[in-house]
Amino acid sequence: MNKTAQIKKNHQFIVFQKLVVVSLLIGFLSAFLGISLKKITEYYEEIFFHEVSVNPIFYVIFPVFGLSVIYFLRQYLFKKKENKGIKEVFESTQSKSKNLPTYKIPSHFINGLLTVIFGGSTGIEVSTVVATATIGSVAQQKENVFRKYKTELICAGVAAGITALFSSPIAGILFAVEVISRKVTRAFILTNGIAVSIAFGLITILKEEPLFTVNVTTWHLKAIPYFILLGILAGINSVYLTRCVLFFKSQFGKIQTHYYKILLGSIVLSISLFVFPQLYGEGYHAIKMIFGTSSELPLTLTLALTFIGILILKPVVTSVTLASGGDGGVFAPSLFIGAFLGLLVASILNTFFNTQVIPVNFMIIGMAAVLSASIHAPFTAIFLVCGLTNDYTLFLPILAVCLISKYTAKMIYPYTVYTYSPSLIK
């Protein structure tokens, strides 16, 4: 009996050792992929955005060129295999036999990069999530002992990728729990803890700066009713984004010839980008700009109409980008919409009601609130946005507003772009 127990104990120790080693490897590779994609995208997006600013003719050329290159890569390099985004990750974790094939790593890396740098109005986050999930999936196929830890190893890749993008290991783990795994096991804690530690170590060594440099000093209790209003509006806006993505994917799905999709998508993108250059790429350049000028911007009719136009059009151009073959998701668009919504609400309150609220606070809380409602993951949104700004001053109001926005969105429409399936609707 003692011998059997000893053999079992030895076996468990060997499994533990192997899980530690594979988690270290997944964490490093996923973080390296996430950092590389972020850096390359930032570098080329800045160059290309400067070009369209100088020569507006590129507003026409870039979208059609980018979407065409992605289409030909899918056709000839990736053998006509579609990218379904995070739904592919769900399908893999819910099936014992279905795994994420290795080609998804270069496919999502390249297509995510091309989509954003050529003006596609989405972000690289979902491309990173699927590519890093594939690293975890490939790793678990290497040894039979890993098969029972498939979900944990996929989540380890995703958590490390999110950590690398947003400098927040807590957001990485929470996203893996709230969106993908939905449960926490001891193996999950071990594998994901190691993976995000390696990812965070790597971004610390590389001295990665927070994406947004903001100066948050305080918040006031008198602003709580206005935060609640922002949470409700964020929930409504997130539902509009979700419904737009589902509607345009459905409509574009009826077009048989793929190049017609590209042409139609490019026309919508080109016109929208020409009218509102802020919609170019993931839009972080526009968020940085309004962070820098938010306290100095008096609300004029022109500015209000610009903000409203951006809030109406962003979900449309994001949806069209994805429906016409672009790679990405709703992470960056949610942050973008939240920042502009927060600034618009704060500006209206200050201009017409003399509330003297702090616009930067509303922008940060708005970013978290729209993301929370869009992916139904409030705790991910909280730590992700706090990680983006490297500031936790607004933690409590963000927590409250993220919960309000999520449940407002769920009351209006119970699905996200990740959880919706046509079979659910009769």
XYZ file of C-alpha atoms in Angstrom:
426
model
C 0.000 0.000 0.000
C 2.812 2.371 0.942
C 4.609 1.506 -2.282
C 1.516 2.358 -4.369
C 1.119 5.653 -2.528
C 4.801 6.452 -3.098
C 4.521 5.698 -6.827
C 1.448 7.941 -7.033
C 3.263 10.702 -5.154
C 6.285 10.427 -7.449
C 4.050 10.572 -10.505
C 2.294 13.713 -9.195
C 5.669 15.349 -8.533
C 6.835 14.581 -12.094
C 3.575 16.031 -13.497
C 4.054 19.109 -11.288
C 7.616 19.575 -12.573
C 6.513 19.234 -16.184
C 3.659 21.715 -15.670
C 6.085 24.235 -14.171
C 8.492 23.887 -17.120
C 5.780 24.093 -19.787
C 4.173 27.102 -18.028
C 7.532 28.904 -18.027
C 7.876 28.227 -21.744
C 4.290 29.259 -22.577
C 4.645 32.420 -20.490
C 7.866 33.483 -22.203
C 6.730 32.714 -25.779
C 3.305 34.317 -25.295
C 4.751 37.452 -23.709
C 7.406 37.708 -26.434
C 4.727 37.390 -29.112
C 2.484 39.990 -27.415
C 5.291 42.527 -26.928
C 6.590 42.000 -30.492
C 3.150 42.470 -32.048
C 2.488 45.575 -29.942
C 5.853 47.180 -30.754
C 5.747 46.423 -34.493
C 2.140 47.608 -34.761
C 2.843 50.865 -32.882
C 5.903 51.569 -35.036
C 4.277 51.035 -38.431
C 0.894 52.488 -37.494
C 2.590 55.764 -36.560
C 4.422 55.867 -39.912
C 1.328 55.013 -41.967
C -0.922 57.381 -40.022
C 1.560 60.189 -40.659
C 1.433 59.358 -44.390
C -2.367 59.605 -44.550
C -2.226 62.883 -42.633
C 0.117 64.334 -45.255
C -1.437 62.624 -48.318
C -5.209 62.008 -47.868
C -5.236 59.829 -51.010
C -3.860 57.051 -48.758
C -7.218 57.008 -46.936
C -8.488 55.320 -50.102
C -5.417 53.180 -50.862
C -4.513 51.763 -47.434
C -7.801 50.034 -46.444
C -8.305 48.282 -49.784
C -4.618 47.296 -49.936
C -4.542 45.983 -46.352
C -7.750 43.947 -46.665
C -6.632 42.576 -50.057
C -3.261 41.417 -48.704
C -5.005 39.709 -45.762
C -7.401 37.973 -48.186
C -4.578 36.690 -50.419
C -2.578 35.509 -47.414
C -5.604 33.565 -46.187
C -6.217 32.124 -49.623
C -2.702 31.049 -50.531
C -0.502 31.016 -47.419
C -3.044 29.809 -44.856
C -4.969 27.526 -47.271
C -8.363 29.298 -47.190
C -8.750 28.734 -43.433
C -10.993 31.299 -41.743
C -10.118 33.105 -38.533
C -13.091 33.097 -36.158
C -11.413 34.972 -33.316
C -11.971 34.100 -29.662
C -14.792 31.687 -30.567
C -12.049 29.345 -31.811
C -10.531 29.377 -28.329
C -13.925 28.541 -26.772
C -14.419 25.681 -29.233
C -11.013 24.268 -28.338
C -11.452 24.445 -24.549
C -14.925 22.887 -24.755
C -13.823 19.944 -26.902
C -11.354 17.166 -26.058
C -10.559 16.482 -29.702
C -10.538 20.016 -31.163
C -7.189 21.813 -30.911
C -5.929 25.155 -32.176
C -3.654 24.442 -35.170
C -0.127 25.917 -35.182
C -0.767 28.119 -38.253
C -3.025 30.321 -36.071
C 0.083 31.844 -34.464
C 1.508 33.454 -37.658
C -1.968 33.904 -39.163
C -3.326 36.079 -36.348
C 0.004 37.833 -35.795
C 0.342 38.901 -39.447
C -3.348 39.606 -40.099
C -3.787 41.551 -36.848
C -0.750 43.678 -37.690
C -1.863 44.350 -41.287
C -5.425 45.186 -40.261
C -4.403 47.918 -37.815
C -1.461 49.535 -39.638
C -3.528 49.934 -42.835
C -6.316 51.715 -40.971
C -8.676 48.902 -39.961
C -10.610 50.316 -37.018
C -9.944 47.545 -34.513
C -7.022 46.397 -32.323
C -4.413 43.659 -31.960
C -5.749 42.333 -28.633
C -7.919 39.510 -29.989
C -5.215 38.576 -32.511
C -2.824 38.292 -29.569
C -5.322 36.281 -27.503
C -5.878 33.667 -30.217
C -2.177 33.433 -31.137
C -1.100 33.002 -27.490
C -3.957 30.562 -26.818
C -2.554 28.531 -29.718
C 0.875 28.465 -28.031
C -0.830 26.895 -24.981
C -2.825 24.512 -27.171
C 0.252 23.332 -29.086
C 2.147 22.813 -25.811
C -0.570 20.585 -24.333
C -0.474 18.342 -27.407
C 3.211 17.514 -26.865
C 2.728 15.095 -23.954
C -0.196 12.891 -22.940
C 0.124 14.043 -19.341
C -0.823 17.601 -20.402
C -4.085 16.612 -22.119
C -6.155 16.898 -18.923
C -4.747 20.422 -18.402
C -5.705 21.684 -21.854
C -7.856 24.613 -20.671
C -5.312 25.641 -18.034
C -2.437 25.740 -20.550
C -4.484 27.635 -23.150
C -5.447 30.136 -20.436
C -1.772 30.442 -19.410
C -0.900 31.570 -22.934
C -3.790 34.040 -23.037
C -3.039 35.441 -19.566
C 0.618 35.997 -20.467
C -0.351 37.684 -23.759
C -2.793 40.077 -22.050
C -0.170 40.805 -19.364
C 2.344 41.721 -22.061
C -0.080 44.023 -23.883
C -1.446 45.879 -20.869
C 1.300 45.553 -18.219
C -1.205 44.013 -15.810
C -0.742 40.389 -14.677
C -3.976 40.574 -12.649
C -5.921 41.602 -15.781
C -4.314 38.695 -17.650
C -5.433 36.117 -15.082
C -8.888 37.677 -14.646
C -9.503 37.703 -18.413
C -8.558 34.014 -18.568
C -11.008 33.277 -15.729
C -13.920 35.590 -16.633
C -13.954 35.074 -20.395
C -12.354 31.706 -21.184
C -12.048 29.252 -18.292
C -14.969 30.299 -16.048
C -13.438 28.156 -13.297
C -10.288 28.082 -11.168
C -8.435 24.854 -10.390
C -5.146 24.297 -8.594
C -3.516 23.578 -11.957
C -4.955 26.865 -13.271
C -3.403 28.830 -10.382
C -0.039 27.125 -10.913
C 0.188 27.416 -14.707
C -1.316 30.906 -15.044
C 0.579 32.248 -12.034
C 3.899 31.144 -13.534
C 3.006 32.340 -17.056
C 2.002 35.866 -15.998
C 5.002 36.137 -13.666
C 7.321 35.395 -16.593
C 5.390 37.843 -18.807
C 5.513 40.582 -16.179
C 9.206 39.888 -15.601
C 9.876 40.283 -19.314
C 8.044 43.613 -19.630
C 9.851 44.843 -16.495
C 13.252 43.924 -17.956
C 12.307 45.638 -21.230
C 11.106 48.692 -19.232
C 7.728 48.815 -20.955
C 5.974 52.120 -20.252
C 2.219 52.383 -19.511
C 0.263 52.963 -22.718
C -1.313 56.189 -21.447
C 0.424 58.784 -19.310
C -2.243 60.496 -17.205
C -2.269 62.510 -14.031
C -5.076 61.351 -11.746
C -5.014 63.161 -8.417
C -8.368 62.552 -6.760
C -12.103 61.966 -7.191
C -15.059 63.462 -5.343
C -18.085 61.803 -3.730
C -20.352 64.424 -5.327
C -19.464 62.891 -8.730
C -21.033 59.503 -7.833
C -24.458 60.230 -9.475
C -22.637 61.259 -12.665
C -20.497 58.098 -12.552
C -23.715 56.066 -12.360
C -25.029 57.940 -15.414
C -21.772 57.171 -17.226
C -22.107 53.472 -16.328
C -25.611 53.296 -17.808
C -24.547 55.123 -20.990
C -21.486 52.847 -21.273
C -23.736 49.786 -21.087
C -25.965 51.176 -23.840
C -22.958 52.019 -26.044
C -21.481 48.548 -25.575
C -24.730 46.932 -26.713
C -24.702 49.190 -29.779
C -21.136 48.008 -30.516
C -22.071 44.332 -30.045
C -25.192 44.595 -32.209
C -23.249 46.439 -34.917
C -20.584 43.709 -35.083
C -23.211 40.936 -35.251
C -25.361 42.810 -37.810
C -22.557 43.644 -40.242
C -21.014 40.171 -40.002
C -24.425 38.730 -40.828
C -25.015 41.105 -43.764
C -21.515 40.732 -45.224
C -21.877 36.959 -44.828
C -24.595 37.081 -47.510
C -22.134 38.474 -50.080
C -20.772 35.500 -52.009
C -17.784 37.126 -53.744
C -15.176 37.982 -51.128
C -13.662 40.821 -53.150
C -17.012 42.618 -53.096
C -16.803 42.496 -49.308
C -13.332 44.028 -49.459
C -14.425 46.805 -51.816
C -17.540 47.645 -49.809
C -15.608 47.530 -46.524
C -12.832 49.705 -47.970
C -15.291 52.327 -49.217
C -16.954 52.612 -45.789
C -13.545 52.699 -44.058
C -12.030 55.276 -46.420
C -14.945 57.715 -46.138
C -15.121 57.331 -42.347
C -11.368 57.795 -41.873
C -11.357 60.838 -44.132
C -14.134 62.498 -42.089
C -12.825 61.324 -38.694
C -9.071 60.502 -38.804
C -9.357 59.583 -35.095
C -10.908 56.270 -36.221
C -7.656 55.135 -37.900
C -6.343 51.849 -36.485
C -7.029 51.050 -32.852
C -7.368 54.779 -32.090
C -4.916 54.951 -29.185
C -3.265 57.977 -30.830
C -6.593 59.820 -30.570
C -7.062 58.788 -26.914
C -3.566 60.077 -26.069
C -4.389 63.348 -27.794
C -7.623 63.946 -25.867
C -5.971 62.875 -22.597
C -3.488 65.682 -23.181
C -6.065 68.337 -24.034
C -9.206 67.251 -22.113
C -8.938 69.941 -19.432
C -8.408 72.693 -22.014
C -11.251 71.786 -24.415
C -14.289 74.060 -24.151
C -17.369 72.242 -25.437
C -18.492 73.880 -28.656
C -21.271 72.651 -30.934
C -18.663 71.499 -33.480
C -16.745 69.535 -30.843
C -19.923 67.953 -29.448
C -21.020 66.874 -32.943
C -17.520 65.485 -33.601
C -17.656 63.376 -30.435
C -21.183 62.168 -31.205
C -20.167 61.353 -34.799
C -17.163 59.367 -33.547
C -19.308 57.451 -31.023
C -21.863 56.564 -33.711
C -19.329 55.680 -36.412
C -16.686 53.771 -34.428
C -18.849 50.644 -33.907
C -19.821 50.747 -37.596
C -16.258 50.979 -38.959
C -15.033 48.367 -36.455
C -17.803 46.009 -37.572
C -17.144 46.648 -41.259
C -13.400 46.074 -40.749
C -14.085 42.666 -39.182
C -16.875 41.713 -41.599
C -14.763 42.477 -44.675
C -11.901 40.234 -43.550
C -9.899 42.236 -41.005
C -8.500 40.568 -37.900
C -9.292 41.867 -34.422
C -12.022 42.302 -31.859
C -13.795 44.714 -29.537
C -11.074 45.368 -26.916
C -9.488 48.501 -28.435
C -12.799 49.830 -29.848
C -14.364 49.547 -26.369
C -11.511 51.518 -24.790
C -11.751 54.115 -27.569
C -15.532 54.505 -27.268
C -15.273 54.690 -23.469
C -12.669 57.474 -23.549
C -14.690 59.641 -25.957
C -17.974 58.892 -24.170
C -16.431 59.839 -20.804
C -15.054 63.107 -22.158
C -18.367 63.991 -23.851
C -20.375 63.306 -20.662
C -17.931 65.317 -18.504
C -17.913 68.207 -20.998
C -21.717 68.366 -21.143
C -21.985 68.236 -17.342
C -19.414 71.003 -16.889
C -20.700 73.243 -19.688
C -24.441 73.065 -19.069
C -24.732 72.068 -15.403
C -21.537 73.591 -13.927
C -20.757 70.333 -12.068
C -16.965 70.884 -12.171
C -16.273 67.158 -12.655
C -12.775 66.053 -13.729
C -12.796 65.078 -17.455
C -9.744 62.761 -17.219
C -11.475 60.713 -14.513
C -14.540 60.273 -16.715
C -12.391 59.189 -19.650
C -10.586 56.509 -17.619
C -13.776 55.252 -15.971
C -15.545 55.296 -19.345
C -12.835 53.130 -20.921
C -13.202 50.497 -18.207
C -17.010 50.688 -18.216
C -17.488 50.123 -21.962
C -14.938 47.295 -21.983
C -16.623 45.666 -18.962
C -20.001 45.780 -20.677
C -18.691 44.666 -24.083
C -17.016 41.475 -22.844
C -19.055 40.976 -19.623
C -15.821 40.929 -17.607
C -15.849 43.819 -15.098
C -12.834 42.735 -13.056
C -10.682 42.282 -16.154
C -11.683 45.786 -17.269
C -10.819 47.333 -13.889
C -7.283 45.972 -13.655
C -6.632 46.323 -17.369
C -7.421 50.057 -17.403
C -5.594 50.647 -14.115
C -2.619 48.822 -15.678
C -2.848 50.935 -18.848
C -2.600 54.136 -16.820
C -0.447 52.685 -13.997
C -2.765 54.388 -11.493
C -5.244 52.896 -8.995
C -6.655 56.175 -7.596
C -9.996 55.563 -9.332
C -10.257 51.886 -8.353
C -13.505 52.203 -6.335
C -15.499 54.305 -8.827
C -14.227 52.108 -11.678
C -15.397 49.007 -9.787
C -18.891 50.440 -9.244
C -19.276 51.788 -12.785
C -17.989 48.564 -14.407
C -20.617 46.533 -12.538
C -23.357 49.028 -13.484
C -22.346 49.030 -17.160
C -22.117 45.231 -17.338
C -25.568 44.647 -15.843
C -27.101 47.483 -17.879
C -25.772 45.805 -21.031
C -26.932 42.332 -19.935
C -30.452 43.646 -19.231
C -30.684 45.136 -22.731
C -28.943 42.301 -24.594
C -27.632 39.176 -22.832
C -24.901 38.265 -25.347
C -21.435 39.509 -26.227
C -19.713 39.061 -29.594
C -17.966 36.062 -27.977
C -21.048 34.311 -26.588
C -23.620 35.022 -29.305
C -24.586 32.168 -31.588
C -27.415 32.282 -34.161
C -28.704 28.988 -32.711
C -29.409 30.787 -29.419
C -31.987 33.043 -31.055
C -35.235 31.464 -32.156
